[in-house]
Amino acid sequence: MTIPKHLSTALFSGGRTAERICNFLIFSLTPTGLFWFWFLTDVRHEIPEKLSDLHIAMPLAALWITLAPLLMQQSEYMERDIIEAFNREGPINGWAMADIQRKLHSADRLYYKLVTPLAISAPVALALSLPSLRSVISVDSTWKYVAGVVVIFQVGFTSATGLWGVIKAMMAVPLAVRTVRLRWSAFRSSISPLADLTYSSLQKFGVMFSLGALFVPALYVVRIELNPVAQVVVFTFSAFLLFGGLCFFAVPAIFFSRMMERHKLEVLDRLAPPIESILEKLQRINTLSTDEAIHLNYSLKALLQARSEMASQSSLPPSFRLLARSATTLILPIAIALIQLFGSKD
């Protein structure tokens, strides 16, 4: 998440460096400090046996509290760089920039409508569950309640911002790949540098967002003490934190794959007329001279071999690389779950 420019300018100077410092101090350091002070002074020695997993889950959650604002801000910087690259090179390389910009602006208008209610839902769920939580976790003073609201609001806000990023990608990528005027080639390593940039960036977004699984163990442990409304909120956030990163990468990958497959079929179809013409001539082979028949035979073999080689080319990046990239968005949540599982057995 990025601090509004007028605020960061008023507090610091230095472009992105100032924004990073401002973002870290307000959205990362403050809630992290509140969390650790509360956990170390009041909670650590008072966690009941039935919630003993919180000894592992809460420090993991603290990592996400610290990292989430920084990662969301980095993703916004990456998005800006992608848009700048498209504005600079997109029209030259066949991308329908006017349509893409309109779709991005439509997504931007959804930001506050989407993020605000989702961010508020997290502290509301905390407030509704406060009576039951007080019996197992120390929330017996005003400052602790305020600290909890600040921390939970930050988590809700950053997670909701990530959801908006997913929706923005889902709105822009399908339009971009549907309207782009590119041509697939079996003899080039890439269909477009901008497509590679987008593909790679979306995979990085997915890995960043997958770190949200750090917060899931804590949500899972305390769910039994929450009321039904709060449990629904927790389940929704948990599912999104676990699988949002995979959606960031997998869904755009599907659209890119379909685009490249469509272009490949168009290239293969252009080979059909000369192949059909040669076959038609060979049907009258009795009227052809030996040299003509040999020439047509070699031409047909060359075209069929070229078509066979082109058809065998995958419209995706190498399958192993695709598997490795997509797996990173699943390995992180699984690894975090295992850390908590083995930690709770000690």
mmCIF file of C-alpha atoms in Angstrom, residues 67-197:
data_model
loop_
_atom_site.group_PDB
_atom_site.id
_atom_site.type_symbol
_atom_site.label_atom_id
_atom_site.label_comp_id
_atom_site.label_asym_id
_atom_site.label_seq_id
_atom_site.Cartn_x
_atom_site.Cartn_y
_atom_site.Cartn_z
ATOM 1 C CA LEU A 67 5.793 -7.516 5.705
ATOM 2 C CA ALA A 68 2.310 -6.975 4.272
ATOM 3 C CA PRO A 69 2.441 -3.161 3.864
ATOM 4 C CA LEU A 70 5.957 -3.334 2.410
ATOM 5 C CA LEU A 71 5.059 -6.057 -0.082
ATOM 6 C CA MET A 72 1.823 -4.347 -1.136
ATOM 7 C CA GLN A 73 3.730 -1.132 -1.719
ATOM 8 C CA GLN A 74 6.368 -2.967 -3.767
ATOM 9 C CA SER A 75 3.626 -4.546 -5.863
ATOM 10 C CA GLU A 76 2.222 -1.073 -6.601
ATOM 11 C CA TYR A 77 5.664 0.101 -7.718
ATOM 12 C CA MET A 78 5.947 -2.940 -9.974
ATOM 13 C CA GLU A 79 2.505 -2.185 -11.388
ATOM 14 C CA ARG A 80 3.565 1.395 -12.163
ATOM 15 C CA ASP A 81 6.685 0.144 -13.934
ATOM 16 C CA ILE A 82 4.609 -2.302 -16.008
ATOM 17 C CA ILE A 83 2.161 0.439 -17.013
ATOM 18 C CA GLU A 84 5.031 2.762 -17.939
ATOM 19 C CA ALA A 85 6.590 0.025 -20.093
ATOM 20 C CA PHE A 86 3.267 -0.604 -21.833
ATOM 21 C CA ASN A 87 2.665 3.104 -22.412
ATOM 22 C CA ARG A 88 6.147 3.408 -23.881
ATOM 23 C CA GLU A 89 6.254 0.281 -26.046
ATOM 24 C CA GLY A 90 2.721 -1.089 -26.121
ATOM 25 C CA PRO A 91 1.347 0.823 -29.144
ATOM 26 C CA ILE A 92 4.435 -0.142 -31.164
ATOM 27 C CA ASN A 93 4.108 -3.818 -30.285
ATOM 28 C CA GLY A 94 0.414 -4.218 -31.043
ATOM 29 C CA TRP A 95 -1.205 -3.789 -27.619
ATOM 30 C CA ALA A 96 -4.548 -1.925 -27.483
ATOM 31 C CA MET A 97 -3.416 0.626 -24.912
ATOM 32 C CA ALA A 98 -6.550 2.797 -24.989
ATOM 33 C CA ASP A 99 -8.750 -0.175 -24.087
ATOM 34 C CA ILE A 100 -6.327 -1.375 -21.421
ATOM 35 C CA GLN A 101 -6.148 2.073 -19.823
ATOM 36 C CA ARG A 102 -9.938 2.332 -19.673
ATOM 37 C CA LYS A 103 -10.139 -1.052 -17.964
ATOM 38 C CA LEU A 104 -7.425 -0.087 -15.455
ATOM 39 C CA HIS A 105 -9.236 3.164 -14.659
ATOM 40 C CA SER A 106 -12.435 1.197 -14.090
ATOM 41 C CA ALA A 107 -10.563 -1.017 -11.626
ATOM 42 C CA ASP A 108 -9.099 2.037 -9.877
ATOM 43 C CA ARG A 109 -12.591 3.409 -9.298
ATOM 44 C CA LEU A 110 -13.438 0.208 -7.411
ATOM 45 C CA TYR A 111 -10.618 0.686 -4.919
ATOM 46 C CA TYR A 112 -12.395 2.470 -2.077
ATOM 47 C CA LYS A 113 -15.717 0.726 -2.734
ATOM 48 C CA LEU A 114 -14.026 -2.645 -2.318
ATOM 49 C CA VAL A 115 -11.203 -2.021 0.139
ATOM 50 C CA THR A 116 -13.057 0.108 2.709
ATOM 51 C CA PRO A 117 -15.829 -2.370 3.645
ATOM 52 C CA LEU A 118 -13.411 -5.311 3.647
ATOM 53 C CA ALA A 119 -10.899 -3.450 5.811
ATOM 54 C CA ILE A 120 -13.633 -2.471 8.267
ATOM 55 C CA SER A 121 -15.017 -6.019 8.439
ATOM 56 C CA ALA A 122 -11.864 -7.280 10.221
ATOM 57 C CA PRO A 123 -12.054 -4.958 13.300
ATOM 58 C CA VAL A 124 -15.839 -5.361 13.341
ATOM 59 C CA ALA A 125 -15.360 -9.132 13.616
ATOM 60 C CA LEU A 126 -12.899 -8.522 16.471
ATOM 61 C CA ALA A 127 -15.379 -6.286 18.273
ATOM 62 C CA LEU A 128 -18.198 -8.824 17.922
ATOM 63 C CA SER A 129 -16.006 -11.598 19.334
ATOM 64 C CA LEU A 130 -14.492 -9.552 22.142
ATOM 65 C CA PRO A 131 -16.616 -11.079 24.954
ATOM 66 C CA SER A 132 -15.461 -14.623 24.139
ATOM 67 C CA LEU A 133 -11.885 -13.608 23.343
ATOM 68 C CA ARG A 134 -11.439 -11.868 26.696
ATOM 69 C CA SER A 135 -11.755 -15.210 28.434
ATOM 70 C CA VAL A 136 -8.706 -16.649 26.694
ATOM 71 C CA ILE A 137 -6.620 -13.664 25.471
ATOM 72 C CA SER A 138 -5.689 -10.542 27.377
ATOM 73 C CA VAL A 139 -7.888 -7.729 26.023
ATOM 74 C CA ASP A 140 -8.905 -6.205 29.351
ATOM 75 C CA SER A 141 -7.963 -2.561 28.876
ATOM 76 C CA THR A 142 -8.672 0.245 26.435
ATOM 77 C CA TRP A 143 -5.162 0.434 25.038
ATOM 78 C CA LYS A 144 -5.120 -3.314 24.325
ATOM 79 C CA TYR A 145 -8.433 -3.045 22.544
ATOM 80 C CA VAL A 146 -7.200 -0.065 20.503
ATOM 81 C CA ALA A 147 -3.960 -1.895 19.684
ATOM 82 C CA GLY A 148 -5.951 -4.922 18.550
ATOM 83 C CA VAL A 149 -8.181 -2.777 16.336
ATOM 84 C CA VAL A 150 -5.141 -1.054 14.778
ATOM 85 C CA VAL A 151 -3.400 -4.357 14.047
ATOM 86 C CA ILE A 152 -6.500 -6.103 12.703
ATOM 87 C CA PHE A 153 -7.465 -3.086 10.590
ATOM 88 C CA GLN A 154 -3.979 -3.035 9.080
ATOM 89 C CA VAL A 155 -4.211 -6.738 8.218
ATOM 90 C CA GLY A 156 -7.685 -6.267 6.767
ATOM 91 C CA PHE A 157 -6.627 -3.199 4.808
ATOM 92 C CA THR A 158 -3.527 -4.774 3.264
ATOM 93 C CA SER A 159 -5.391 -8.001 2.465
ATOM 94 C CA ALA A 160 -8.244 -6.053 0.883
ATOM 95 C CA THR A 161 -5.721 -4.052 -1.134
ATOM 96 C CA GLY A 162 -4.272 -7.336 -2.359
ATOM 97 C CA LEU A 163 -7.752 -8.502 -3.340
ATOM 98 C CA TRP A 164 -8.223 -5.310 -5.316
ATOM 99 C CA GLY A 165 -4.914 -6.040 -7.060
ATOM 100 C CA VAL A 166 -6.140 -9.507 -8.001
ATOM 101 C CA ILE A 167 -9.388 -8.072 -9.375
ATOM 102 C CA LYS A 168 -7.475 -5.412 -11.297
ATOM 103 C CA ALA A 169 -5.292 -8.048 -12.917
ATOM 104 C CA MET A 170 -8.341 -10.189 -13.697
ATOM 105 C CA MET A 171 -10.003 -7.189 -15.405
ATOM 106 C CA ALA A 172 -7.015 -6.005 -17.441
ATOM 107 C CA VAL A 173 -5.278 -9.214 -18.530
ATOM 108 C CA PRO A 174 -8.222 -10.849 -20.369
ATOM 109 C CA LEU A 175 -8.910 -7.632 -22.296
ATOM 110 C CA ALA A 176 -5.241 -7.173 -23.131
ATOM 111 C CA VAL A 177 -4.749 -10.679 -24.511
ATOM 112 C CA ARG A 178 -8.067 -10.570 -26.381
ATOM 113 C CA THR A 179 -7.303 -7.336 -28.245
ATOM 114 C CA VAL A 180 -3.530 -7.557 -28.749
ATOM 115 C CA ARG A 181 -2.302 -7.796 -32.346
ATOM 116 C CA LEU A 182 0.599 -10.185 -31.918
ATOM 117 C CA ARG A 183 1.767 -13.087 -34.033
ATOM 118 C CA TRP A 184 3.044 -16.347 -32.595
ATOM 119 C CA SER A 185 6.262 -17.763 -33.991
ATOM 120 C CA ALA A 186 7.736 -21.196 -33.440
ATOM 121 C CA PHE A 187 11.183 -19.804 -34.149
ATOM 122 C CA ARG A 188 11.299 -17.096 -31.482
ATOM 123 C CA SER A 189 11.794 -17.539 -27.761
ATOM 124 C CA SER A 190 9.067 -15.041 -26.878
ATOM 125 C CA ILE A 191 5.889 -13.761 -28.471
ATOM 126 C CA SER A 192 6.381 -10.338 -26.876
ATOM 127 C CA PRO A 193 8.787 -8.797 -24.314
ATOM 128 C CA LEU A 194 5.812 -7.046 -22.724
ATOM 129 C CA ALA A 195 3.947 -10.336 -22.381
ATOM 130 C CA ASP A 196 7.014 -11.825 -20.671
ATOM 131 C CA LEU A 197 7.225 -8.795 -18.362
#
